[in-house]
Each structure stands twice: as C-alpha cells, then as structure tokens.
Coordinates of C-alpha atoms in Angstrom, one line a residue:
Chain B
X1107 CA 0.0 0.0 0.0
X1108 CA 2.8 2.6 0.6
X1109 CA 4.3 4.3 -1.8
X1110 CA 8.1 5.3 -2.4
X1111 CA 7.8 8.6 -1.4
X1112 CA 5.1 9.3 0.9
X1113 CA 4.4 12.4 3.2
X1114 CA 4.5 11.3 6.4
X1115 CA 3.4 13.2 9.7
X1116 CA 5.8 13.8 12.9
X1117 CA 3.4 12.1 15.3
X1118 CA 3.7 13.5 19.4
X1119 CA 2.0 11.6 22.2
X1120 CA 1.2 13.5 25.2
X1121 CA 3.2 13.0 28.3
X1122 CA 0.1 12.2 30.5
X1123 CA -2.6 10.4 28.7
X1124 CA -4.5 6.5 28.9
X1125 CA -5.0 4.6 32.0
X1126 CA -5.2 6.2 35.3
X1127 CA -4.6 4.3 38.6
X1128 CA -8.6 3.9 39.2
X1129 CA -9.4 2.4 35.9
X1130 CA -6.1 0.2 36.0
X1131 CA -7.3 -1.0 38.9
X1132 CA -11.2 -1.5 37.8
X1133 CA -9.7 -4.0 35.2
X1134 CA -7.1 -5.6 37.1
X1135 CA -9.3 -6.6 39.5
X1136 CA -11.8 -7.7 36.5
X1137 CA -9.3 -9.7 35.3
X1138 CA -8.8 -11.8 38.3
X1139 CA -12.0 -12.2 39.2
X1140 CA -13.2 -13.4 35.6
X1141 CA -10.2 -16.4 36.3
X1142 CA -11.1 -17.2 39.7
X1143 CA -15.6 -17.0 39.4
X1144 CA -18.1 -17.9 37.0
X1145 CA -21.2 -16.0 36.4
X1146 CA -19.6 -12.3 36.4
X1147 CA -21.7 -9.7 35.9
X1148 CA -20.5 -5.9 35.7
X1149 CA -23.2 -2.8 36.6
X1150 CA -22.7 -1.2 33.7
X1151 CA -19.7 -0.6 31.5
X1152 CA -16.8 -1.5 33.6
X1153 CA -15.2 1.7 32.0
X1154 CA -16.7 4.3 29.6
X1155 CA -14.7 2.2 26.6
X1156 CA -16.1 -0.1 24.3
X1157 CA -12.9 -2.0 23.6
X1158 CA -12.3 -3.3 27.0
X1159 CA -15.7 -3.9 27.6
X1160 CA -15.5 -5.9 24.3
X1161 CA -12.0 -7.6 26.0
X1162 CA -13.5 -8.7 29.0
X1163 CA -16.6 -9.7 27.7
X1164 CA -14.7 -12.2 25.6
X1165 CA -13.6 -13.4 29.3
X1166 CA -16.6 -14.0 30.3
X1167 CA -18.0 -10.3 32.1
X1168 CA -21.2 -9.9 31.2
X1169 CA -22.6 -5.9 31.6
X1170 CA -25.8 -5.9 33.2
X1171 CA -28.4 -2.8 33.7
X1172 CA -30.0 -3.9 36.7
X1173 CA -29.6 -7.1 39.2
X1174 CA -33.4 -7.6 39.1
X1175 CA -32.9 -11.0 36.6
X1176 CA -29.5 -12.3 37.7
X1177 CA -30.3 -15.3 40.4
X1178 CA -26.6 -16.2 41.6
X1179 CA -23.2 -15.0 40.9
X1180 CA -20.7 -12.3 41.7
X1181 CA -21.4 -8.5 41.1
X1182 CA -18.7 -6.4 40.1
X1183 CA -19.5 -2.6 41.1
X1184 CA -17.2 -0.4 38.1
X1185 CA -15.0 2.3 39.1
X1186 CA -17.7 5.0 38.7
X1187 CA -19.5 3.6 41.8
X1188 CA -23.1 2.8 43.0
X1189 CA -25.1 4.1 45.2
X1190 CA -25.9 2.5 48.2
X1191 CA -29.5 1.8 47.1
X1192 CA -27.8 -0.9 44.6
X1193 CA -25.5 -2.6 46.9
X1194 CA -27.9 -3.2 49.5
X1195 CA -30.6 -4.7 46.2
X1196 CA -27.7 -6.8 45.7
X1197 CA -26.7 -8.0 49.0
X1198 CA -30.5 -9.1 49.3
X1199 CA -30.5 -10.9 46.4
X1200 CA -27.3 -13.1 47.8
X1201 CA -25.1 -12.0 45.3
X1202 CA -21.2 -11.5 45.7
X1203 CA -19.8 -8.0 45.3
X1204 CA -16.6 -7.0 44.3
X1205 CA -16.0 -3.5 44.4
X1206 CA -14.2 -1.8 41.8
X1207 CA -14.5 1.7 42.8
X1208 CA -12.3 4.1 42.4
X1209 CA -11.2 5.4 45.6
X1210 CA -11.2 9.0 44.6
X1211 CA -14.9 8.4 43.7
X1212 CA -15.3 6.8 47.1
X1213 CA -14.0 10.0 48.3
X1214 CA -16.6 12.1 46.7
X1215 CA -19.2 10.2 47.9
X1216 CA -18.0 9.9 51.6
X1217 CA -17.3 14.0 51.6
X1218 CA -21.1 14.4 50.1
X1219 CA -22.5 12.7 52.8
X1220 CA -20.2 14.5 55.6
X1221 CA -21.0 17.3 53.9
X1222 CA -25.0 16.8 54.3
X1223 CA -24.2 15.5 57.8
X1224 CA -23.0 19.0 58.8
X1225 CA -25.9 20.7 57.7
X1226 CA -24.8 21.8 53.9
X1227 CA -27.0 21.6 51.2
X1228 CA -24.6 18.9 48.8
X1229 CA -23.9 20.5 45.5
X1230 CA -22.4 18.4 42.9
X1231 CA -20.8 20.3 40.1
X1232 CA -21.3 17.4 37.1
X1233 CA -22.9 15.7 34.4
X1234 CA -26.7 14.4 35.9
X1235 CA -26.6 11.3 33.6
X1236 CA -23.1 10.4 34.3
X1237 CA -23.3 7.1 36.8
X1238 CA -20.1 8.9 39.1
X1239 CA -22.6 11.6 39.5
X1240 CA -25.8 9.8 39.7
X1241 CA -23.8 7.5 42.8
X1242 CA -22.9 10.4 44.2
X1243 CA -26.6 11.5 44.4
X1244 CA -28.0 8.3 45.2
X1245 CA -25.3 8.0 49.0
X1246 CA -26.9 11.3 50.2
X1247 CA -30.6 12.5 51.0
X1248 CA -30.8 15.6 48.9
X1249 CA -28.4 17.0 46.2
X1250 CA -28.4 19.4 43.7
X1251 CA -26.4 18.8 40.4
X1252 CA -24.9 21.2 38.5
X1253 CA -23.9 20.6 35.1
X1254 CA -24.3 24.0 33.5
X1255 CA -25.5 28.1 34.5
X1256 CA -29.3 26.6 33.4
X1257 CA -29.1 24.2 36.7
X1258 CA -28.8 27.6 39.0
X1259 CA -32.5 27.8 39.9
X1260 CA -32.4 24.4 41.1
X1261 CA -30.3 26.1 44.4
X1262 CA -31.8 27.6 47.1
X1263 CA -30.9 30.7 47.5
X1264 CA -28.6 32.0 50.8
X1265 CA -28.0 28.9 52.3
X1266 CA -25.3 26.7 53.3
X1267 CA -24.0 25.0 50.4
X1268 CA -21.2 22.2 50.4
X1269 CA -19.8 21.2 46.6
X1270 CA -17.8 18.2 45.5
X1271 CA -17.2 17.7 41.9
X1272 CA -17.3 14.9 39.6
X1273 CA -13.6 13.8 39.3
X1274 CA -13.1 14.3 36.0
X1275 CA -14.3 17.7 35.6
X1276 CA -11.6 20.3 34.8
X1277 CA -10.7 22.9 37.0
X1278 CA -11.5 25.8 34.8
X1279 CA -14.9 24.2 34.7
X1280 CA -15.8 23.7 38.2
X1281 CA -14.1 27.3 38.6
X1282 CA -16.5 29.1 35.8
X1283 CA -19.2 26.9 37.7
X1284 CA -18.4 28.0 41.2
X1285 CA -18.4 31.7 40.2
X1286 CA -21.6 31.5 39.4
X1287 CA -23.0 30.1 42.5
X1288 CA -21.2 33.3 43.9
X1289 CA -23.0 35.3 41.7
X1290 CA -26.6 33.6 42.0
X1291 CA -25.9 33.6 46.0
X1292 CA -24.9 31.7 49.1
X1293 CA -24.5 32.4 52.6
X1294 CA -21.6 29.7 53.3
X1295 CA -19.9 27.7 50.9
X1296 CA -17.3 25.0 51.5
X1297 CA -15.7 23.7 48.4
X1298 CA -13.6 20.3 49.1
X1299 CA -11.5 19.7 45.8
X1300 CA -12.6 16.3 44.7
X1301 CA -10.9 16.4 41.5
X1302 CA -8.6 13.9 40.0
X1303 CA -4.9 15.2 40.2
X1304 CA -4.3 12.2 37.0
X1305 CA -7.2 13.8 35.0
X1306 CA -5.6 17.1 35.6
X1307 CA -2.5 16.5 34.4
X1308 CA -3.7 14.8 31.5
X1309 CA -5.2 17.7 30.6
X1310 CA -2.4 20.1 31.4
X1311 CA -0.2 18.0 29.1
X1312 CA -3.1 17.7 26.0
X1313 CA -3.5 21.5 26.4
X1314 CA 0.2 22.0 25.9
X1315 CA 0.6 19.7 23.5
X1316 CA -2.3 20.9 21.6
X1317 CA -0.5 24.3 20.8
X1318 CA 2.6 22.8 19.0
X1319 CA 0.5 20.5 16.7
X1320 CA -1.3 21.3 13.4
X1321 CA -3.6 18.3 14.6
X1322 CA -4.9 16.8 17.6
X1323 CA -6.4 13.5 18.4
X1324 CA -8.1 13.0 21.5
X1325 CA -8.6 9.4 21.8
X1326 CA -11.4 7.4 24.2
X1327 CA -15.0 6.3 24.3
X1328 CA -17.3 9.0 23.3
X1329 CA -19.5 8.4 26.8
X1330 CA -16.0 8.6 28.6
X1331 CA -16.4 11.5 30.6
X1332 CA -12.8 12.5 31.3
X1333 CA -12.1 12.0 27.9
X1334 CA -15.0 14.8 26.4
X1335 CA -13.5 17.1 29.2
X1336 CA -10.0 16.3 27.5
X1337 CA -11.3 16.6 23.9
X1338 CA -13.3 20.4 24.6
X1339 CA -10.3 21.8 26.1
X1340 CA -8.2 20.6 23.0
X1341 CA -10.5 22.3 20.8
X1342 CA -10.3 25.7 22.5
X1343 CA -6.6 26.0 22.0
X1344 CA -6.4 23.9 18.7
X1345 CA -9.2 24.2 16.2
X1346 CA -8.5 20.9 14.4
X1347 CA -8.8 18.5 17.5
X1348 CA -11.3 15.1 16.7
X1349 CA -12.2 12.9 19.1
X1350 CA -11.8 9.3 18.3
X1351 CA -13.1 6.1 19.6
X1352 CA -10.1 4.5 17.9
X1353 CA -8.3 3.8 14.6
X1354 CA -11.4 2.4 13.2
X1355 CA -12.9 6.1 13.2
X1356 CA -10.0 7.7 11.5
X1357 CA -10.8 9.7 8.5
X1358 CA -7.6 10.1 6.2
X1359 CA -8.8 13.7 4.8
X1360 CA -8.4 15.1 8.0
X1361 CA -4.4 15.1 8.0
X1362 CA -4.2 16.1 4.5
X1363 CA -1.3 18.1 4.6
X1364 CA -0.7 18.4 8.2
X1365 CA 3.3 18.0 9.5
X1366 CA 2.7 17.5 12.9
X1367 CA 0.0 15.7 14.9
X1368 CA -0.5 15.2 18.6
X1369 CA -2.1 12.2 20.3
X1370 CA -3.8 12.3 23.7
X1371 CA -6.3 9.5 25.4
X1372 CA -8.2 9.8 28.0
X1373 CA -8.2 8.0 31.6
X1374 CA -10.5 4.6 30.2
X1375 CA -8.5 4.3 27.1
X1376 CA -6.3 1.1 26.8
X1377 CA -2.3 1.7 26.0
X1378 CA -2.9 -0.9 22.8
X1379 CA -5.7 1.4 21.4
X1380 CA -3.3 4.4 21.6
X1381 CA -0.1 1.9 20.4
X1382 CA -2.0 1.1 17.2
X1383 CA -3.3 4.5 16.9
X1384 CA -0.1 6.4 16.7
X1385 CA 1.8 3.5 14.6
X1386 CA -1.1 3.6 12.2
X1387 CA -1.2 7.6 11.9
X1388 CA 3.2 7.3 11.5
X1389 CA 2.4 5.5 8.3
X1390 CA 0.2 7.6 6.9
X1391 CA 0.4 9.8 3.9
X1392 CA -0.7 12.8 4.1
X1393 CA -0.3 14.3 0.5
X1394 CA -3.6 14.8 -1.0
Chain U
X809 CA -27.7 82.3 32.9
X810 CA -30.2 80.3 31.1
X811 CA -31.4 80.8 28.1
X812 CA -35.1 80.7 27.0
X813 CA -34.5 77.5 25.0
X814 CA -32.2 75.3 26.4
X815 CA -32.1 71.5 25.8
X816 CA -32.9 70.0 28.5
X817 CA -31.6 66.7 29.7
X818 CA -33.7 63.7 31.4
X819 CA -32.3 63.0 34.4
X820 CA -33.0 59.4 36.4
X821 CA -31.8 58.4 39.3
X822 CA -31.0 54.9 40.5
X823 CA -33.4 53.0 42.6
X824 CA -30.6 52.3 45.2
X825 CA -28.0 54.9 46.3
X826 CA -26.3 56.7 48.2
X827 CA -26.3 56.2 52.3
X828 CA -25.9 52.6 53.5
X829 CA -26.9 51.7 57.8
X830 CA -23.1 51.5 58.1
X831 CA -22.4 54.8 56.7
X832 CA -25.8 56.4 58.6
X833 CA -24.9 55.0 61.7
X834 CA -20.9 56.4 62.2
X835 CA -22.7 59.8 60.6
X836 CA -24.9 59.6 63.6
X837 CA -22.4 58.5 66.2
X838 CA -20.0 61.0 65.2
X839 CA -23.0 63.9 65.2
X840 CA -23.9 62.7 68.5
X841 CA -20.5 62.6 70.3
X842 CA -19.4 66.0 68.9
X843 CA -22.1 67.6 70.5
X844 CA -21.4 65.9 73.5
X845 CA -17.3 65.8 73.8
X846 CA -14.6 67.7 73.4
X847 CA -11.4 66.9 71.7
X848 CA -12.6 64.1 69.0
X849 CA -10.6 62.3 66.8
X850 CA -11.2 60.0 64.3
X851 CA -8.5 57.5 63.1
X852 CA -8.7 57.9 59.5
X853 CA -11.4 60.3 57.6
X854 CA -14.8 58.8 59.0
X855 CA -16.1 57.7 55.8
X856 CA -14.2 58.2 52.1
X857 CA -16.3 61.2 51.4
X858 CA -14.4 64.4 51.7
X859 CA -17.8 67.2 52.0
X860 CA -18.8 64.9 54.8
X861 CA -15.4 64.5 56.1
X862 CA -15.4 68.8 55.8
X863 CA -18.8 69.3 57.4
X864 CA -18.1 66.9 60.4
X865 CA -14.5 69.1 60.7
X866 CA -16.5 71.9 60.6
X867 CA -18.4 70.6 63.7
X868 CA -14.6 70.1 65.8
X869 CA -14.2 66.2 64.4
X870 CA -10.2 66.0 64.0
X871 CA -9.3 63.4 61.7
X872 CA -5.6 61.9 62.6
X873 CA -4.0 58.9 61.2
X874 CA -2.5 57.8 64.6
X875 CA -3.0 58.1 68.2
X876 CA 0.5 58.5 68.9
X877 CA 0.5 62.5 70.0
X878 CA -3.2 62.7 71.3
X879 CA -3.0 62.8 75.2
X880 CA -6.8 63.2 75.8
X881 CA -10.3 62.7 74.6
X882 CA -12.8 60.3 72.0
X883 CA -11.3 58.2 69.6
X884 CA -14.5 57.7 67.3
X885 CA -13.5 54.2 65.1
X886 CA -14.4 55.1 61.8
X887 CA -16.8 52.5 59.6
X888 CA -14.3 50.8 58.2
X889 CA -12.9 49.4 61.6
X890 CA -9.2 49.4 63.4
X891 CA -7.6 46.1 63.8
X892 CA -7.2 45.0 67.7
X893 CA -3.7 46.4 67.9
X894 CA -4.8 49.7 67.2
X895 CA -7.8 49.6 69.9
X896 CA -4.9 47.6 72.0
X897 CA -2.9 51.1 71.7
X898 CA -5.7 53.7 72.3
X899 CA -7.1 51.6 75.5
X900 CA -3.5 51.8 76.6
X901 CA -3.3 55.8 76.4
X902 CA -6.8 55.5 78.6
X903 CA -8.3 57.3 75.5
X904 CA -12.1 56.8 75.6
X905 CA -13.5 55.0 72.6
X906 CA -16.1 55.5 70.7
X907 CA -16.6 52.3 67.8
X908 CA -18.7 53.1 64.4
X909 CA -17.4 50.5 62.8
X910 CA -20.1 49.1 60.5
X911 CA -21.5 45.5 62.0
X912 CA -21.1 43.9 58.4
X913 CA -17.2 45.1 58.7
X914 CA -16.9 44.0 62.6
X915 CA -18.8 40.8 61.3
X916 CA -15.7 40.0 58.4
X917 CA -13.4 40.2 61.7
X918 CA -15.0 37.9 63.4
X919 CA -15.3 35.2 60.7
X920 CA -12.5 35.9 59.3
X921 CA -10.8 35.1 63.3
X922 CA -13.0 31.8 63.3
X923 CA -11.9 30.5 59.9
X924 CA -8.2 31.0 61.4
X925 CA -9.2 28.8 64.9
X926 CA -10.5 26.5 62.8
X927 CA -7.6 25.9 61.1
X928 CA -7.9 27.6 57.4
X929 CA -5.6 30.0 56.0
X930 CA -7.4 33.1 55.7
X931 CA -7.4 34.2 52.7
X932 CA -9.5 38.3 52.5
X933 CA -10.4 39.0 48.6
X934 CA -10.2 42.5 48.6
X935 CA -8.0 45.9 48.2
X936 CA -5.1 45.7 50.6
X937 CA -4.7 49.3 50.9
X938 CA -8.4 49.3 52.3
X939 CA -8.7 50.2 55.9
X940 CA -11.6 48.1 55.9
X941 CA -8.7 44.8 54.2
X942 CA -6.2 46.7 56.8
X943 CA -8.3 45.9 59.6
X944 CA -9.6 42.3 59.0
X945 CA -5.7 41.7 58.2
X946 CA -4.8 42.5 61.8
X947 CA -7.7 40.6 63.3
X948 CA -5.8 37.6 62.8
X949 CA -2.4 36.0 62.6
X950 CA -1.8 35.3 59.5
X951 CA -3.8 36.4 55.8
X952 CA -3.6 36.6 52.1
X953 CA -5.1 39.0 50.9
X954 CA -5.8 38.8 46.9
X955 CA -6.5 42.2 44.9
X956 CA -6.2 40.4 41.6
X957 CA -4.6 37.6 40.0
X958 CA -1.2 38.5 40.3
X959 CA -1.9 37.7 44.1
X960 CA -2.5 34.5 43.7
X961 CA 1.3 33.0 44.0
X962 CA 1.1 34.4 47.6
X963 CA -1.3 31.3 48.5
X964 CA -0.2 27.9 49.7
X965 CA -0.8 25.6 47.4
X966 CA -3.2 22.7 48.2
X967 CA -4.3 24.1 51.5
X968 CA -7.5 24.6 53.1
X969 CA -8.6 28.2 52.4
X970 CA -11.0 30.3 54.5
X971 CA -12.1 32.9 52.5
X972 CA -13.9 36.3 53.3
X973 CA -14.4 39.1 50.8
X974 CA -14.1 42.7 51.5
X975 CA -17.7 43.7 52.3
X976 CA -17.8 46.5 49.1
X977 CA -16.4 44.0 46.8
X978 CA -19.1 42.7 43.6
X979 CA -20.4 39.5 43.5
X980 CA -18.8 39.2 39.8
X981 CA -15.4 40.2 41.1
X982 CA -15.1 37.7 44.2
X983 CA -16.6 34.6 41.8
X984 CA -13.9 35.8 39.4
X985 CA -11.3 35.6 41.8
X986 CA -12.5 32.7 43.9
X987 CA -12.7 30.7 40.6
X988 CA -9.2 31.5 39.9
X989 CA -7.9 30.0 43.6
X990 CA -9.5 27.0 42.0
X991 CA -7.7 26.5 38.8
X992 CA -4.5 27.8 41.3
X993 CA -4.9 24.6 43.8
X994 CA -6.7 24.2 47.1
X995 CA -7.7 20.7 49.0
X996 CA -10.7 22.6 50.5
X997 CA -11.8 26.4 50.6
X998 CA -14.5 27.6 52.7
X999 CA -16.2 30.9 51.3
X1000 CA -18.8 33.1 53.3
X1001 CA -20.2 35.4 52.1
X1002 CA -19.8 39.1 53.9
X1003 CA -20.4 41.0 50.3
X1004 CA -22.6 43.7 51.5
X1005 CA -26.3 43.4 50.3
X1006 CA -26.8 47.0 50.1
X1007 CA -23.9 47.3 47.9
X1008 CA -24.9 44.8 45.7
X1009 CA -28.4 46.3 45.6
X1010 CA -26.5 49.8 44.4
X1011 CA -24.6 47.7 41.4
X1012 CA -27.8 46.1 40.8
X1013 CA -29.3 49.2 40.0
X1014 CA -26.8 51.0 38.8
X1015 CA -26.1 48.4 35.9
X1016 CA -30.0 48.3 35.3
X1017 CA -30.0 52.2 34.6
X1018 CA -26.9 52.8 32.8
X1019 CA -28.2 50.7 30.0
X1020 CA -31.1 53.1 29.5
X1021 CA -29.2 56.1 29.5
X1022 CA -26.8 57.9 27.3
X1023 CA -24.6 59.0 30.1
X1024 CA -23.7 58.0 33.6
X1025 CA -22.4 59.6 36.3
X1026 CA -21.4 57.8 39.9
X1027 CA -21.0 59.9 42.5
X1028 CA -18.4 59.5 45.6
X1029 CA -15.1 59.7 47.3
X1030 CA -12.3 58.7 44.4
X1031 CA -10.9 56.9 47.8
X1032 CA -14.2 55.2 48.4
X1033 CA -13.8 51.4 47.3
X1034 CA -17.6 50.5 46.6
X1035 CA -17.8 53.7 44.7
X1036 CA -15.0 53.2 42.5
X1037 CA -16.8 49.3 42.1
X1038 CA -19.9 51.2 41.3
X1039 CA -18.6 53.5 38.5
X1040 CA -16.4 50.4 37.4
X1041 CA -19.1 47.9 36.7
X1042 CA -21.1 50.7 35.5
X1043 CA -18.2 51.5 32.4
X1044 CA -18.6 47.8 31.3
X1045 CA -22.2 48.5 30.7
X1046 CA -22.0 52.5 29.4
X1047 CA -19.2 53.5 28.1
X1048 CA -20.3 57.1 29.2
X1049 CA -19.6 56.7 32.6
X1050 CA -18.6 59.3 34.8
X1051 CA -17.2 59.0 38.5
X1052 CA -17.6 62.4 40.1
X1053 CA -17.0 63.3 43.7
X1054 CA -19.6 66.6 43.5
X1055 CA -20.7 69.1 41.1
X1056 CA -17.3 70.8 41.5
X1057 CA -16.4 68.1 39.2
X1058 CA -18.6 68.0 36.5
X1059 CA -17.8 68.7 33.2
X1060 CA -20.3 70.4 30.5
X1061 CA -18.8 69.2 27.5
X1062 CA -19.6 65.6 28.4
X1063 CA -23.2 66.2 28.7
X1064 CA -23.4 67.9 24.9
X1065 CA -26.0 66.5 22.7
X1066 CA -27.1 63.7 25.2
X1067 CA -31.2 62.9 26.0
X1068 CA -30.7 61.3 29.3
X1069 CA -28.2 61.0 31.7
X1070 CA -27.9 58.6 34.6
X1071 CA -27.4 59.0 38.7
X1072 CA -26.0 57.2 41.2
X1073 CA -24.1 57.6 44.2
X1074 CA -21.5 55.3 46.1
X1075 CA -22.3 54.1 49.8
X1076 CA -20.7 56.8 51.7
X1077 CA -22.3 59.9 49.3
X1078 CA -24.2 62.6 51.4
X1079 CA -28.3 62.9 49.9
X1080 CA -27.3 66.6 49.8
X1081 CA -24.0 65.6 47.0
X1082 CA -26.7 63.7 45.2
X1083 CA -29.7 66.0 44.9
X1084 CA -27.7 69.1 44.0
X1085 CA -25.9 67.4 41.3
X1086 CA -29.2 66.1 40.1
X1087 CA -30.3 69.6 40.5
X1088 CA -27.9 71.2 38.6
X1089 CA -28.0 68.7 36.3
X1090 CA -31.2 69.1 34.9
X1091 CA -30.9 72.9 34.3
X1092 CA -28.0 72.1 32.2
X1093 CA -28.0 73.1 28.7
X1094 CA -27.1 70.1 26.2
X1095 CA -26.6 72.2 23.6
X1096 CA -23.2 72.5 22.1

C-alpha cells in the first residue's frame, strides 16, 4: 500500500494520557475475578470504553443494567461507583460483590455525605446522567447537580452549600461553575476539591501539547467523561482536535497536509488502542 | 444664565444609592459625640467622602491617622474598623473609645478570626490598601489577601482556604477571583459570604439604569472602594460613565448633545451631594 515517497506526519504523544490508577485497577481486579468465578456480571460498563468492555466480555464479564434478573453469581461494582441503594438490592438478592471503585470516587461520595451531615446543602458540580454523578446523588438524602448556569434555579438561595465535583471535571470548569453560584448567591460555601490530580495532568499535558500541533487527536469512548473534558479543552486551543473512539474512526482527509499531529487518550482508554493508533497515523500519507 | 431655549436633559436616578446603615450609623455616632465631647478624633477620615469628612471638621471632628500624639479625649472608630492592635494602643493611652465600625465590617473580623481557629488560611479578597482589608488583616495571625490575580502566587498551594471578601467588593469580582484559587490549587476552601447586600443592591441598580441612559455619572469619594466598584461595573455597561465626587467636578462638555443621563451615588455619598448634582443637572443646557 505505501508508496516510495510518501508524506509522512511527525506524530507526538502527550506526556500524560491513557490509563489512570482507578481504571487500571477496575480491570485488574476484573481480570482476576473473571479467572477465579463464574457467572460475572459488571453494573454497567466497567469503563466508559467499548474495547475493553469488548476484552473482557470475551472473558466472560457480562454488563448488566440492573440485578433484578441475575439469580446467583458475583457482582462487580465499576469504578464509577453505586449508590448505596444498589449494593444493598444486591446483597439481598445473595449475590457476591466485588468492588471496583475508584477510591477517589469513594471519596466524593464519603465527603457528600459528611457534607449533608454538617448541615450543607450537597452541590455536585457534574454531568446528571453520568453514573459517578448519579452514585454520588443516590449515598446522600438531597443533592443538587450542576452541570451547566441553566441548573442555578435548582439552588436555594442563601444557604449553606457544600460542593464536590465529579472527578473528572476540569478545574477551569468547576471554577466558571463556582463563580456563578457566587453570583446567584450563598450564605456559606465549602468547596472540598474532589478532582482527579491524573485527570488534571492529563489535561495540562493535552493542552500543551495541543498548541505545537497542526492536529490533535483525543482518543477514548465518546461516553467517557474524562475523555469529552480532555477533547473540549483541546478544541479551545487547537481548532483541528477530533475525538476518536479509535483507529477504526479515523478519517484520512483530516491530516491532508498536516506536519505535525498530537495524540492524547483519556483516563478509560487502553495503551494498545493508543499503540496502534499512533503507529497507524506514523504511516500515513498525508499528501492529498 | 439660562437661556429661554435650552435643551434639557432627562435626568433618572437609580433605585438604590447613596447612604448605606453603616455609613448612617458612624454619621450619627460622630453627630452625637461631637455635640457631646470635646477633643474628637477619628482614626482615619470617617467615611471616604471628603464634603462629609469637611462638614463633620466643621463641627470640631479632627481626623488623625495615629494616636501617637493625642493625650486626651474620644477616639470615634471610623466604619471601616481598626484592627485590635490599634484599639490595644488607644485603650493603653486610657483614651475613651467610641466604635462606628459598620456591623457587616466587625462581622468579616470575626469570621474571618474563626476561619483562622478552625484551622484555614485566611485568605480576605479584597484591596489591601483598604482600611476596611487593613483591619480584618490585623484581626488575625496570619492572611492573604488577593486584589487580583497576580496575588494568587502568595497562596499555599493545596491548602484549606478560608475565604472572606471585603464587604464593598461585587459578587462578579469575588466569583472571578475565587474561581481563579480553583484552577491555582486548594484541598478545600470555605467561602462566606460578607459581600454587602446593600452594595450589591447599588450595582444592581446602577447596571440596570446605565443601559437606558446615554450617560452616567457615579458619584463618591475617588478613595471610596464601593464607589469606584460602582462607577467600574457601571463603564462595562455605558461607556459614558462618569465618577464624580460633586458638582465641582462635572464637566459640560460631556453632557453635549445627550437625551438622558444617569445618577447614582456610592455608599458613603451625602443625599445633599446627590440632589444638587441632580439639580444642577437638569438645568444644564445640552446644547453645544
């Protein structure tokens, strides 16, 4: 397929990007589990990526919705969490759990409930539908989320207010957010920085590397949180960013005469689906 | 003077201005006192409005900037407050003492004192040249206090902030700033709010009028902080925005050709600074 004298791209991979300790862990301890038991079921997508899910579903991990037809077996609870509400459904039932949480989303669900326990109304800066968030909500008795200014009204106004954020929100985000509430008003606020220092730095490093690039390509699931957050603040500092699943969704007209392109991934992303991606894109010609 | 046709200019005066309790009240203590005592000083001009700073003079208040050569008399506290030392130092001369510090100010002390027991590093957004900063400063042992964000490298990194905000500060200036401690690095900040509702009632107002009008004119102290906040929100919104400290300053050329014209006054503005300027104002002739 290649030619003699091809155009090819100088391809830079950011210094943080792919697997984060939390996900690392999620499928390590998937991995063991689907050698030792039978019947594994996940609670949804172990991670917000459709390759590993594909992976360990060839090992045997089958992604459930709910618990409500599984009779026996172990549950594995994904790093995003549950809320208690869950576990206890499937501690009734008799099922095993193994917990895959992340421990910084453990975090944000212990703070929300001190939090509520000190008399704060919990505020969760985040997406609603995302399941971090949606734990989150589900381990204390009253929360407000916040994903964008048209959530403001849902606060009551002057009171005591206590925000965590979802993990992977950046901190530009959560700042813009937090303004707001200022604005809107508040009587107290107590702001405990739940963020992920490994999401952060992945997006320092993206946004840097973004800059010195005629292209960026943020690779991940497209329902991986961290990895949207990643991909929007690529596109504020480098027009031609594209967010990719993985090599499958590459479009060849894109690098048409480009010189240098940058590769990020976000926190669910495997190493091999980055690996293939950047050897792929080395080969590539990029004369029209 | 006038002519038999002049061009007259609307004149409308914001909802909110002028006089705030805090202001009232020291105008009223320091009335009171001076017709009561002899020898009165007051550590630092009562309120940053020279005419009133003039008339109470006129009535025997001597404003001084330290205690240090006064043997006898009142020491009237101006609004703004003195920090503990300072009280510490006129107790010690067995000067009497009379306070007029506004509660709301007294009230950033306190909190601002708590925050510090309580383990936070206080953290005051505000001026630092203030009296009102100066004072909250020396309530405690140890604060950062951040003007703008060139202030922000004097924070601990990763620390637990207690934030306070000087009380004549705007809602959109402390969510700027308090969003920018975010994206700097905190492990947990807690914000209460001590903005002044009367001020913010004032900018309310102020920005809801200066969009109607072809010119606006604030008028206060040039030293007095929620009057320059006033006339600086105001410019984002009308261009034509004036900050005046009396008629004395006003200028006819600005006026020339312009329908209707704008009024609002700063915290510590006497009614009688207001009224005569709106006075005036409307006799003006437009006409260039």
């Amino acid at each position: 397929m290649l030619k003699d004298s091809i155009w090819k791209m100088k391809v830079l991979v950011a210094e943080s990007s792919g697997f984060c300790h939390g996900v690392e862990n999620a499928i390590s301890i998937a991995d063991k589990v689907l050698t030792k038991e039978q019947d594994v079921y996940c609670l949804g997508p172990i991670i917000h990526n459709k390759d590993m899910v594909e992976r360990l579903a060839n090992k045997g991990l089958k992604t459930i919705s709910s618990v409500d037809k599984i009779k026996n077996g172990t549950v594995l609870i994904r790093s995003h969490g549950a809320a208690p509400d869950q576990i206890k459904k499937i501690r009734a039932k008799g099922l095993k759990i193994v917990d895959a949480t992340c421990i910084l989303v453990k975090r944000v669900q212990k703070i929300a409930q001190q939090l509520e326990k000190q008399g704060y109304q919990v505020v969760i800066i985040g997406d609603k539908s995302h399941p971090e968030v949606q734990a989150v909500v589900g381990c204390v008795k009253n929360a407000v989320v916040i994903g964008d200014n048209s959530d403001l009204p849902k606060l009551p106004k002057n009171k005591r207010l206590g925000v965590v954020c979802q993990t992977t929100q950046s901190p530009e985000h959560a700042g813009r957010i937090i303004a707001e509430i200022v604005g809107y008003g508040f009587s107290e606020m107590k702001v405990v920085n739940t963020l992920c220092r490994e999401a952060i730095k992945r997006q320092k490093s993206a946004v840097e590397l973004c800059r010195r690039v005629d292209i960026m390509f943020v690779l991940g699931g497209h329902d991986s949180a961290n990895t949207r957050e990643l991909a929007q603040l690529c596109k504020k500092y480098n027009n031609s960013t594209f967010h990719l699943q993985n090599w499958n969704e590459f479009d060849i007209k894109t690098v048409f005469g480009k010189k240098v392109a940058g590769v990020t991934a976000g926190a669910s992303t495997p190493r091999w689906i980055i690996d293939k991606f950047v050897e792929n894109l080395k080969a590539v010609d990029t004369k029209k």
